[in-house]
DNA sequence: TCATGCGGGTCAA
DNA sequence: TTGACCCGCATGA
C-alpha cells in the first residue's frame, strides 16, 4: 500500500511517537505481542494483552526512570557471557540472562562460568548510539503503545522463563543438571532410533545455562512446578507474533477461548510465518512494519539469527501440537491469552521452513538464517572462532521427532533425554502430529 | 530472593 | 533541558 493511500486517520495511526501528547485511538488492528522487539519499531497492543500489560520482553530490560509516570521506559542490560569466551563441547556459547535487580546482577557477576569456571562478563547493550536500547511503554485508552529505540548489538540472552526454569532446576535438584546430563549423555548428541539430531530442528533454544542446556521450548516443562500458563501464553503470543506484520483484529468475533479453536488458530498462525507475503503485512502501528521486517531480517541474518525463530514458541513448555495428542492446556492457561488470533487459513507456503513438508509430502529444505545466539544447535555446528555471532547452518533434512509419551509423569532424566533427542519445532510437529 | 514499578536525586552533554 | 543512571522503597511471586 502506498503512503498516499492512507487517509489522515491511517497516517495518525502510523505516525505516532511515544512522546506525543495524543496517541491514536482509532486503531483498527493491534499488533501481536513481540517478545524480541529490536530495531526502531513501534507496536500497538491491545490493553487486554497480558504480555503487554506486563511490559514483557525477552531481552533483559531494566526499569529506567525517565521522570515521566505516563511513559514507562526500560533499558537493555545486555547479556552475560563467559569472560573466557568458552564454548561447550558442543560448541555452544554461554549466554546468560543478566539479573534485572542491581544487587542480584552484582552477585551474578561474581559467580563463575558454569562451563569453565571462568569469570562471567556482562556485555552491555550499546545499540542506541552507544547507549542501551530503550523500550517505552505507554498505556493510553484501549491500547498499549510500545516503542523501541536502538538495535541490540549483542546476542540474545536466555529468556526470562529459561532463567526461571534454570533457577527452579537448581532448587529442585540441588545440583547443576549437567550432572544428570553427564550421566545420561549429552542431550544434543544422542538420538533414539528413528530420531535424528537436533540441529535441523532449527529453532532450538540451546543457549547454555549454568550447566544445563535447556531447549527453551521445554524450559517450562523441566520442572513440574514451573507455571505453565505463562508458557502457553507466551507460546500463543509467539504464534501470533510472526513478525511485526502480525496484527490482531479487534473485531474478530472468533476470539473465544475454546481450546480447540485456539489450537487451530495457533496452528494457522504457525503457518503464517512461512508465507512470505506476511512479512510485508502492515502492522497496527504500521510505519515500520514492512521496512523493519526486511531490516530485521537482514540484520538478523547478518547476526546469524532469524526472525523466524522469534516466531517460534521458544518458551513453550511442550510441543504445541501435542495439545490434541497428549496434552491440553488448562482453561487457566488460556485465560492468560486474551488476544485474538487471526483465523485466516494457512496461506500457501511460498517460503517454507527447512523441515516443512511440502505439499507433496517431502520435507522441504531451505537454507535460512538461524538464531544461534540463543538457539544453538548441537553436533555439526562448529562455532567460528573469529566471530561467535556469525554461524553457518546446514539443516538436516528428513528429521522426525517423537512426542513425549502419554504418561504425564516425566522424571528429569526422561525430560532431558527427550529434550536431547530432538526438540520438535512446532511447525514440523504441526504436520507430523495428527490433529484432532 | 528477585522481578518490577515508582520516584528522588545526580551528572554530563 | 534531556537522557542516563544510581539508589531506595514497595509490592508481589
Short mmCIF file of C-alpha atoms (C1' of nucleotides) in Angstrom, two decimals:
data_model
loop_
_atom_site.label_atom_id
_atom_site.label_comp_id
_atom_site.label_asym_id
_atom_site.label_seq_id
_atom_site.Cartn_x
_atom_site.Cartn_y
_atom_site.Cartn_z
CA UNK A 1 0.00 0.00 0.00
CA UNK A 2 1.36 3.34 -0.98
CA UNK A 3 1.58 6.02 1.67
CA UNK A 4 -0.72 8.23 -0.31
CA UNK A 5 -3.36 5.58 0.01
CA UNK A 6 -3.63 6.25 3.67
CA UNK A 7 -6.19 8.69 4.81
CA UNK A 8 -5.45 11.10 7.59
CA UNK A 9 -6.66 8.69 10.22
CA UNK A 10 -4.39 6.00 8.95
CA UNK A 11 -1.49 8.36 8.95
CA UNK A 12 -2.27 9.25 12.51
CA UNK A 13 -2.14 5.61 13.43
CA UNK A 14 1.10 5.16 11.58
CA UNK A 15 2.98 8.25 12.56
CA UNK A 16 2.66 8.42 16.28
CA UNK A 17 5.51 8.80 18.68
CA UNK A 18 5.51 7.61 22.24
CA UNK A 19 6.04 11.18 23.40
CA UNK A 20 3.09 12.56 21.53
CA UNK A 21 0.54 14.32 23.63
CA UNK A 22 -2.19 12.37 21.98
CA UNK A 23 -1.83 8.89 20.67
CA UNK A 24 -4.11 7.42 18.01
CA UNK A 25 -7.25 5.82 19.29
CA UNK A 26 -8.74 4.78 16.00
CA UNK A 27 -6.58 1.74 15.81
CA UNK A 28 -8.32 -0.95 13.83
CA UNK A 29 -5.88 -3.71 14.40
CA UNK A 30 -3.50 -4.24 17.23
CA UNK A 31 -0.19 -5.95 16.91
CA UNK A 32 0.67 -9.35 18.13
CA UNK A 33 2.97 -9.27 21.05
CA UNK A 34 6.63 -9.17 20.16
CA UNK A 35 8.87 -10.90 22.60
CA UNK A 36 12.11 -9.90 20.94
CA UNK A 37 11.49 -6.40 19.71
CA UNK A 38 14.51 -4.97 18.02
CA UNK A 39 15.44 -2.01 15.92
CA UNK A 40 13.37 1.12 15.84
CA UNK A 41 9.99 -0.46 15.95
CA UNK A 42 6.63 0.61 17.24
CA UNK A 43 3.74 -1.57 18.15
CA UNK A 44 0.24 -1.01 19.34
CA UNK A 45 -1.05 -3.76 21.56
CA UNK A 46 -4.45 -4.29 22.96
CA UNK A 47 -4.77 -3.20 26.54
CA UNK A 48 -6.05 -6.72 27.10
CA UNK A 49 -2.74 -8.21 26.09
CA UNK A 50 -1.28 -9.69 29.21
CA UNK A 51 2.23 -9.64 27.91
CA UNK A 52 1.94 -6.02 27.00
CA UNK A 53 0.33 -5.27 30.32
CA UNK A 54 3.39 -6.70 32.00
CA UNK A 55 5.71 -4.84 29.67
CA UNK A 56 7.41 -8.12 28.95
CA UNK A 57 10.44 -8.59 26.81
CA UNK A 58 12.78 -11.48 26.43
CA UNK A 59 15.62 -9.04 26.34
CA UNK A 60 16.83 -8.31 29.84
CA UNK A 61 15.30 -4.90 30.30
CA UNK A 62 15.51 -2.89 33.45
CA UNK A 63 13.36 -0.09 34.51
CA UNK A 64 14.75 3.35 33.87
CA UNK A 65 13.45 6.44 35.45
CA UNK A 66 12.58 8.99 32.85
CA UNK A 67 10.67 11.15 35.32
CA UNK A 68 7.55 10.62 33.34
CA UNK A 69 4.98 8.50 35.04
CA UNK A 70 2.94 8.24 31.88
CA UNK A 71 5.67 6.54 29.91
CA UNK A 72 7.48 3.55 31.26
CA UNK A 73 10.99 3.41 29.99
CA UNK A 74 13.20 0.37 30.09
CA UNK A 75 16.79 -0.06 29.01
CA UNK A 76 18.55 -3.21 27.94
CA UNK A 77 21.08 -4.81 30.23
CA UNK A 78 22.80 -6.80 27.52
CA UNK A 79 23.87 -10.36 28.05
CA UNK A 80 26.14 -12.20 30.44
CA UNK A 81 28.83 -14.26 28.75
CA UNK A 82 31.88 -16.20 29.84
CA UNK A 83 34.88 -13.99 30.29
CA UNK A 84 37.00 -16.66 28.70
CA UNK A 85 34.65 -16.89 25.79
CA UNK A 86 34.48 -20.58 26.32
CA UNK A 87 32.36 -22.98 24.40
CA UNK A 88 30.86 -26.20 25.49
CA UNK A 89 31.89 -29.42 23.93
CA UNK A 90 29.07 -28.93 21.54
CA UNK A 91 30.30 -25.52 20.62
CA UNK A 92 27.64 -23.64 22.46
CA UNK A 93 28.32 -20.28 23.86
CA UNK A 94 27.25 -19.17 27.27
CA UNK A 95 24.58 -16.53 27.04
CA UNK A 96 23.04 -15.93 30.42
CA UNK A 97 20.29 -13.53 31.23
CA UNK A 98 21.50 -10.61 33.29
CA UNK A 99 19.65 -10.28 36.55
CA UNK A 100 17.37 -7.29 36.45
CA UNK A 101 17.86 -6.38 40.07
CA UNK A 102 21.11 -4.49 40.52
CA UNK A 103 22.18 -6.44 43.56
CA UNK A 104 21.28 -9.71 42.01
CA UNK A 105 23.25 -8.75 38.96
CA UNK A 106 26.28 -7.92 41.00
CA UNK A 107 26.02 -11.27 42.68
CA UNK A 108 25.57 -12.92 39.37
CA UNK A 109 28.76 -11.43 38.03
CA UNK A 110 30.67 -12.76 40.98
CA UNK A 111 29.68 -16.23 40.05
CA UNK A 112 31.79 -18.26 37.71
CA UNK A 113 31.05 -19.59 34.31
CA UNK A 114 29.08 -22.78 34.63
CA UNK A 115 31.03 -24.24 31.80
CA UNK A 116 34.66 -23.41 32.52
CA UNK A 117 34.50 -21.73 35.90
CA UNK A 118 35.95 -18.65 34.35
CA UNK A 119 34.66 -15.23 35.23
CA UNK A 120 31.37 -14.09 33.91
CA UNK A 121 31.27 -10.94 31.91
CA UNK A 122 28.39 -8.65 31.26
CA UNK A 123 28.22 -7.42 27.71
CA UNK A 124 26.34 -4.18 27.96
CA UNK A 125 23.94 -3.20 25.29
CA UNK A 126 25.22 -0.31 23.22
CA UNK A 127 22.75 -0.44 20.46
CA UNK A 128 21.33 3.00 20.76
CA UNK A 129 24.05 5.44 19.89
CA UNK A 130 26.38 3.80 22.34
CA UNK A 131 23.68 3.60 24.96
CA UNK A 132 21.46 0.69 25.76
CA UNK A 133 18.47 0.02 23.61
CA UNK A 134 15.46 1.54 25.25
CA UNK A 135 11.89 0.38 25.23
CA UNK A 136 8.97 2.64 26.00
CA UNK A 137 5.57 1.57 27.16
CA UNK A 138 2.56 3.76 27.40
CA UNK A 139 -0.99 2.85 28.26
CA UNK A 140 -3.50 5.01 26.51
CA UNK A 141 -7.14 4.20 26.16
CA UNK A 142 -7.76 0.71 24.92
CA UNK A 143 -4.22 0.33 23.74
CA UNK A 144 -0.73 -0.14 24.96
CA UNK A 145 1.81 1.65 22.85
CA UNK A 146 5.28 0.28 22.54
CA UNK A 147 8.30 1.91 21.01
CA UNK A 148 11.81 0.60 20.79
CA UNK A 149 14.85 2.72 20.10
CA UNK A 150 18.12 1.15 19.07
CA UNK A 151 19.27 -2.17 17.76
CA UNK A 152 20.60 -4.76 20.13
CA UNK A 153 24.27 -5.29 19.40
CA UNK A 154 24.69 -8.43 21.44
CA UNK A 155 23.39 -11.97 21.43
CA UNK A 156 20.07 -12.76 22.88
CA UNK A 157 20.21 -13.83 26.47
CA UNK A 158 18.22 -16.72 27.75
CA UNK A 159 14.60 -15.81 28.19
CA UNK A 160 13.03 -14.99 31.45
CA UNK A 161 11.29 -18.33 31.52
CA UNK A 162 14.50 -20.11 30.83
CA UNK A 163 16.24 -18.27 33.59
CA UNK A 164 13.40 -19.06 35.95
CA UNK A 165 13.42 -22.67 34.91
CA UNK A 166 17.13 -22.82 35.49
CA UNK A 167 16.73 -21.42 38.97
CA UNK A 168 13.92 -23.79 39.66
CA UNK A 169 16.06 -26.60 38.38
CA UNK A 170 18.76 -25.70 40.83
CA UNK A 171 16.32 -25.59 43.65
CA UNK A 172 14.69 -28.85 42.88
CA UNK A 173 17.73 -30.84 42.00
CA UNK A 174 20.18 -29.11 44.20
CA UNK A 175 22.97 -29.64 41.75
CA UNK A 176 23.53 -28.47 38.24
CA UNK A 177 21.64 -30.54 35.79
CA UNK A 178 24.85 -31.11 33.93
CA UNK A 179 25.50 -33.90 36.38
CA UNK A 180 22.46 -35.59 35.10
CA UNK A 181 23.40 -34.78 31.59
CA UNK A 182 26.74 -36.36 32.03
CA UNK A 183 25.19 -39.47 33.36
CA UNK A 184 22.76 -39.73 30.56
CA UNK A 185 24.95 -38.41 27.87
CA UNK A 186 24.67 -35.16 26.12
CA UNK A 187 21.16 -34.45 25.12
CA UNK A 188 22.17 -32.80 21.97
CA UNK A 189 24.28 -35.65 20.81
CA UNK A 190 22.05 -38.52 21.45
CA UNK A 191 19.28 -39.84 19.39
CA UNK A 192 16.89 -42.64 19.59
CA UNK A 193 16.04 -44.99 16.82
CA UNK A 194 14.01 -43.17 14.30
CA UNK A 195 15.13 -39.87 15.67
CA UNK A 196 17.58 -37.56 14.18
CA UNK A 197 19.77 -34.94 15.68
CA UNK A 198 18.50 -31.73 16.91
CA UNK A 199 20.33 -29.44 14.65
CA UNK A 200 17.91 -29.49 11.85
CA UNK A 201 15.08 -28.85 14.18
CA UNK A 202 16.12 -25.31 13.88
CA UNK A 203 14.60 -23.10 16.48
CA UNK A 204 16.02 -24.86 19.44
CA UNK A 205 16.82 -22.75 22.37
CA UNK A 206 20.15 -24.19 23.12
CA UNK A 207 21.71 -21.40 24.98
CA UNK A 208 23.97 -22.78 27.58
CA UNK A 209 22.69 -22.07 31.00
CA UNK A 210 24.65 -22.78 34.09
CA UNK A 211 25.35 -26.34 33.41
CA UNK A 212 22.13 -27.24 31.80
CA UNK A 213 21.24 -26.74 28.24
CA UNK A 214 17.61 -26.01 28.07
CA UNK A 215 15.77 -26.00 24.89
CA UNK A 216 13.69 -23.00 25.50
CA UNK A 217 10.62 -24.70 24.33
CA UNK A 218 10.86 -27.00 27.20
CA UNK A 219 12.17 -24.72 29.78
CA UNK A 220 8.87 -24.57 31.46
CA UNK A 221 8.50 -28.23 31.17
CA UNK A 222 11.54 -29.17 33.04
CA UNK A 223 10.09 -28.52 36.38
CA UNK A 224 6.68 -29.64 37.18
CA UNK A 225 6.13 -26.64 39.34
CA UNK A 226 7.03 -24.23 36.69
CA UNK A 227 3.91 -22.30 35.92
CA UNK A 228 2.67 -23.41 32.60
CA UNK A 229 0.05 -20.87 31.82
CA UNK A 230 2.64 -18.27 31.12
CA UNK A 231 4.41 -20.59 28.86
CA UNK A 232 1.32 -21.24 26.93
CA UNK A 233 0.59 -17.63 26.94
CA UNK A 234 3.98 -16.93 25.59
CA UNK A 235 3.63 -19.58 23.03
CA UNK A 236 0.39 -18.30 21.82
CA UNK A 237 1.76 -14.87 21.75
CA UNK A 238 4.61 -16.18 19.74
CA UNK A 239 2.33 -17.89 17.41
CA UNK A 240 0.73 -14.57 16.85
CA UNK A 241 3.96 -12.72 16.79
CA UNK A 242 5.09 -13.76 13.44
CA UNK A 243 6.91 -10.66 12.67
CA UNK A 244 5.78 -7.20 13.31
CA UNK A 245 3.44 -7.70 10.44
CA UNK A 246 1.14 -9.66 12.63
CA UNK A 247 -1.98 -7.97 13.61
CA UNK A 248 -4.90 -8.73 15.77
CA UNK A 249 -8.27 -7.93 14.51
CA UNK A 250 -10.14 -6.28 17.26
CA UNK A 251 -13.36 -7.05 15.60
CA UNK A 252 -12.57 -10.67 15.30
CA UNK A 253 -15.52 -12.45 16.83
CA UNK A 254 -13.62 -15.68 16.92
CA UNK A 255 -11.71 -14.82 20.00
CA UNK A 256 -13.36 -17.45 22.03
CA UNK A 257 -11.27 -19.26 24.49
CA UNK A 258 -12.26 -22.58 23.17
CA UNK A 259 -9.03 -24.51 23.33
CA UNK A 260 -9.65 -26.37 20.17
CA UNK A 261 -10.16 -23.19 18.26
CA UNK A 262 -7.21 -21.65 19.92
CA UNK A 263 -5.11 -24.55 18.90
CA UNK A 264 -6.36 -24.33 15.39
CA UNK A 265 -5.71 -20.65 15.31
CA UNK A 266 -2.30 -21.13 16.72
CA UNK A 267 -1.71 -23.67 14.05
CA UNK A 268 -2.81 -21.30 11.41
CA UNK A 269 -0.66 -18.67 12.87
CA UNK A 270 2.24 -21.03 12.79
CA UNK A 271 1.71 -21.48 9.14
CA UNK A 272 1.50 -17.81 8.57
CA UNK A 273 5.09 -17.14 9.25
CA UNK A 274 6.14 -19.04 6.23
CA UNK A 275 4.02 -17.03 3.97
CA UNK A 276 6.44 -14.58 2.53
CA UNK A 277 3.61 -12.20 1.97
CA UNK A 278 3.07 -11.92 5.65
CA UNK A 279 6.43 -10.39 6.02
CA UNK A 280 5.08 -7.33 4.41
CA UNK A 281 1.78 -7.01 6.04
CA UNK A 282 1.39 -3.73 7.80
CA UNK A 283 1.20 -3.92 11.49
CA UNK A 284 -1.20 -1.92 13.52
CA UNK A 285 1.48 0.59 14.11
CA UNK A 286 2.30 0.26 10.50
CA UNK A 287 5.07 2.61 9.78
CA UNK A 288 7.98 0.39 10.38
CA UNK A 289 6.43 -2.89 9.57
CA UNK A 290 7.47 -3.59 6.05
CA UNK A 291 10.77 -1.96 6.13
CA UNK A 292 11.60 -3.19 9.56
CA UNK A 293 10.76 -6.72 8.76
CA UNK A 294 13.21 -6.61 5.98
CA UNK A 295 15.65 -4.72 8.05
CA UNK A 296 15.27 -7.10 10.88
CA UNK A 297 15.66 -9.97 8.58
CA UNK A 298 18.81 -8.61 7.06
CA UNK A 299 20.20 -7.70 10.39
CA UNK A 300 19.33 -10.98 11.92
CA UNK A 301 20.78 -12.79 9.03
CA UNK A 302 23.95 -10.84 9.49
CA UNK A 303 23.93 -11.62 13.15
CA UNK A 304 23.21 -15.19 12.43
CA UNK A 305 19.74 -15.24 13.73
CA UNK A 306 16.43 -15.48 12.10
CA UNK A 307 13.27 -13.58 12.64
CA UNK A 308 11.57 -16.83 12.03
CA UNK A 309 12.91 -18.06 15.24
CA UNK A 310 11.26 -15.29 17.02
CA UNK A 311 8.10 -16.51 15.60
CA UNK A 312 8.61 -19.84 17.05
CA UNK A 313 7.43 -20.62 20.54
CA UNK A 314 10.73 -20.89 22.33
CA UNK A 315 9.22 -20.72 25.72
CA UNK A 316 6.55 -23.17 25.09
CA UNK A 317 6.95 -25.97 27.55
CA UNK A 318 5.78 -28.69 25.28
CA UNK A 319 5.27 -29.26 21.66
CA UNK A 320 2.40 -27.13 20.58
CA UNK A 321 0.95 -29.87 18.54
CA UNK A 322 0.88 -32.16 21.47
CA UNK A 323 -2.31 -30.49 22.58
CA UNK A 324 -4.56 -32.64 20.62
CA UNK A 325 -2.31 -35.60 21.12
CA UNK A 326 -1.15 -35.76 24.65
CA UNK A 327 -1.92 -32.63 26.39
CA UNK A 328 -4.43 -29.93 26.55
CA UNK A 329 -3.94 -26.60 28.14
CA UNK A 330 -5.96 -25.82 31.14
CA UNK A 331 -8.57 -23.18 30.98
CA UNK A 332 -6.41 -21.31 33.33
CA UNK A 333 -3.72 -21.28 30.77
CA UNK A 334 -5.99 -19.86 28.22
CA UNK A 335 -7.17 -17.14 30.43
CA UNK A 336 -3.84 -15.54 30.11
CA UNK A 337 -4.31 -15.13 26.48
CA UNK A 338 -6.94 -12.59 25.76
CA UNK A 339 -5.73 -11.58 22.38
CA UNK A 340 -7.40 -12.82 19.34
CA UNK A 341 -5.65 -14.94 16.90
CA UNK A 342 -6.36 -14.45 13.26
CA UNK A 343 -8.48 -17.04 11.70
CA UNK A 344 -7.11 -16.89 8.24
CA UNK A 345 -6.47 -20.31 6.87
CA UNK A 346 -2.85 -21.12 6.30
CA UNK A 347 -1.58 -19.31 3.34
CA UNK A 348 0.23 -21.10 0.62
CA UNK A 349 3.68 -21.83 1.83
CA UNK A 350 5.66 -19.86 -0.59
CA UNK A 351 8.56 -19.93 1.73
CA UNK A 352 8.89 -23.00 3.79
CA UNK A 353 10.51 -23.97 6.93
CA UNK A 354 13.56 -26.07 6.21
CA UNK A 355 11.77 -29.07 7.53
CA UNK A 356 8.35 -28.20 6.49
CA UNK A 357 6.87 -30.96 4.43
CA UNK A 358 5.91 -29.55 1.12
CA UNK A 359 2.55 -30.23 -0.32
CA UNK A 360 3.95 -33.30 -1.95
CA UNK A 361 4.82 -34.70 1.39
CA UNK A 362 8.54 -34.36 1.05
CA UNK A 363 10.39 -32.33 3.56
CA UNK A 364 11.37 -29.06 2.17
CA UNK A 365 14.88 -28.00 2.81
CA UNK A 366 15.89 -24.45 2.66
CA UNK A 367 18.85 -22.60 3.97
CA UNK A 368 17.70 -19.99 6.35
CA UNK A 369 19.39 -17.69 8.76
CA UNK A 370 19.17 -19.16 12.17
CA UNK A 371 19.44 -17.62 15.52
CA UNK A 372 22.37 -19.19 17.17
CA UNK A 373 22.59 -16.56 19.74
CA UNK A 374 20.14 -18.38 21.81
CA UNK A 375 19.22 -21.24 19.62
CA UNK A 376 22.40 -23.11 19.27
CA UNK A 377 22.25 -26.42 17.57
CA UNK A 378 24.48 -29.20 18.57
CA UNK A 379 26.74 -31.59 16.79
CA UNK A 380 27.62 -30.47 13.36
CA UNK A 381 27.56 -26.94 14.50
CA UNK A 382 31.05 -25.53 14.59
CA UNK A 383 31.33 -22.10 16.06
CA UNK A 384 33.52 -19.82 14.09
CA UNK A 385 36.32 -18.65 16.24
CA UNK A 386 36.58 -15.25 14.76
CA UNK A 387 33.05 -14.18 15.30
CA UNK A 388 30.73 -16.05 17.54
CA UNK A 389 27.80 -14.23 16.09
CA UNK A 390 28.33 -15.47 12.60
CA UNK A 391 27.21 -19.01 12.35
CA UNK A 392 26.70 -21.27 9.49
CA UNK A 393 23.86 -23.60 9.45
CA UNK A 394 23.13 -26.62 7.42
CA UNK A 395 19.80 -28.06 8.29
CA UNK A 396 19.44 -31.74 8.46
CA UNK A 397 16.56 -32.81 6.36
CA UNK A 398 14.25 -35.65 6.93
CA UNK A 399 14.08 -35.20 10.60
CA UNK A 400 11.39 -36.65 12.61
CA UNK A 401 10.58 -36.20 16.17
CA UNK A 402 8.50 -38.06 18.59
CA UNK A 403 6.20 -36.61 21.08
CA UNK A 404 6.55 -37.40 24.70
CA UNK A 405 4.78 -40.44 25.86
CA UNK A 406 1.28 -40.28 27.09
CA UNK A 407 2.39 -40.53 30.62
CA UNK A 408 2.18 -37.19 32.25
CA UNK A 409 4.80 -38.16 34.73
CA UNK A 410 8.13 -37.20 33.39
CA UNK A 411 11.09 -37.52 35.56
CA UNK A 412 14.00 -35.32 34.97
CA UNK A 413 16.07 -37.93 33.20
CA UNK A 414 13.29 -38.64 30.81
CA UNK A 415 12.85 -35.00 30.15
CA UNK A 416 16.45 -34.44 29.46
CA UNK A 417 16.59 -37.46 27.29
CA UNK A 418 13.63 -36.29 25.39
CA UNK A 419 14.90 -32.84 25.06
CA UNK A 420 18.21 -34.08 23.97
CA UNK A 421 16.83 -36.17 21.25
CA UNK A 422 15.38 -33.61 19.12
CA UNK A 423 13.42 -30.66 20.00
CA UNK A 424 10.43 -30.74 17.76
CA UNK A 425 9.74 -27.48 16.22
CA UNK A 426 6.17 -26.55 16.23
CA UNK A 427 5.76 -26.16 12.57
CA UNK A 428 7.13 -29.55 11.89
CA UNK A 429 5.02 -31.08 14.56
CA UNK A 430 2.00 -29.44 13.19
CA UNK A 431 2.46 -31.50 10.14
CA UNK A 432 3.51 -34.68 11.81
CA UNK A 433 1.09 -34.86 14.62
CA UNK A 434 -2.43 -35.75 13.70
CA UNK A 435 -4.79 -33.04 14.64
CA UNK A 436 -7.87 -33.85 16.50
"C1'" DT B 1 15.31 -13.88 46.64
"C1'" DC B 2 14.29 -11.49 42.76
"C1'" DA B 3 11.40 -9.04 39.26
"C1'" DT B 4 9.08 -4.98 38.66
"C1'" DG B 5 7.48 -0.27 39.12
"C1'" DC B 6 7.93 4.25 41.13
"C1'" DG B 7 10.24 8.27 42.12
"C1'" DG B 8 14.01 11.27 44.26
"C1'" DG B 9 18.35 12.58 43.10
"C1'" DT B 10 22.89 13.35 40.49
"C1'" DC B 11 25.65 14.06 36.50
"C1'" DA B 12 27.01 15.15 31.86
"C1'" DA B 13 26.02 16.80 27.33
"C1'" DT C 1 16.57 20.62 29.31
"C1'" DT C 2 17.24 15.96 28.36
"C1'" DG C 3 18.84 11.42 28.92
"C1'" DA C 4 21.30 8.01 31.53
"C1'" DC C 5 21.96 6.11 35.72
"C1'" DC C 6 22.12 5.31 40.83
"C1'" DC C 7 19.59 4.45 44.76
"C1'" DG C 8 15.90 3.17 48.00
"C1'" DC C 9 11.33 1.72 48.73
"C1'" DA C 10 7.15 -1.02 48.00
"C1'" DT C 11 4.85 -4.90 46.15
"C1'" DG C 12 4.19 -9.41 44.51
"C1'" DA C 13 5.53 -14.01 43.07
#
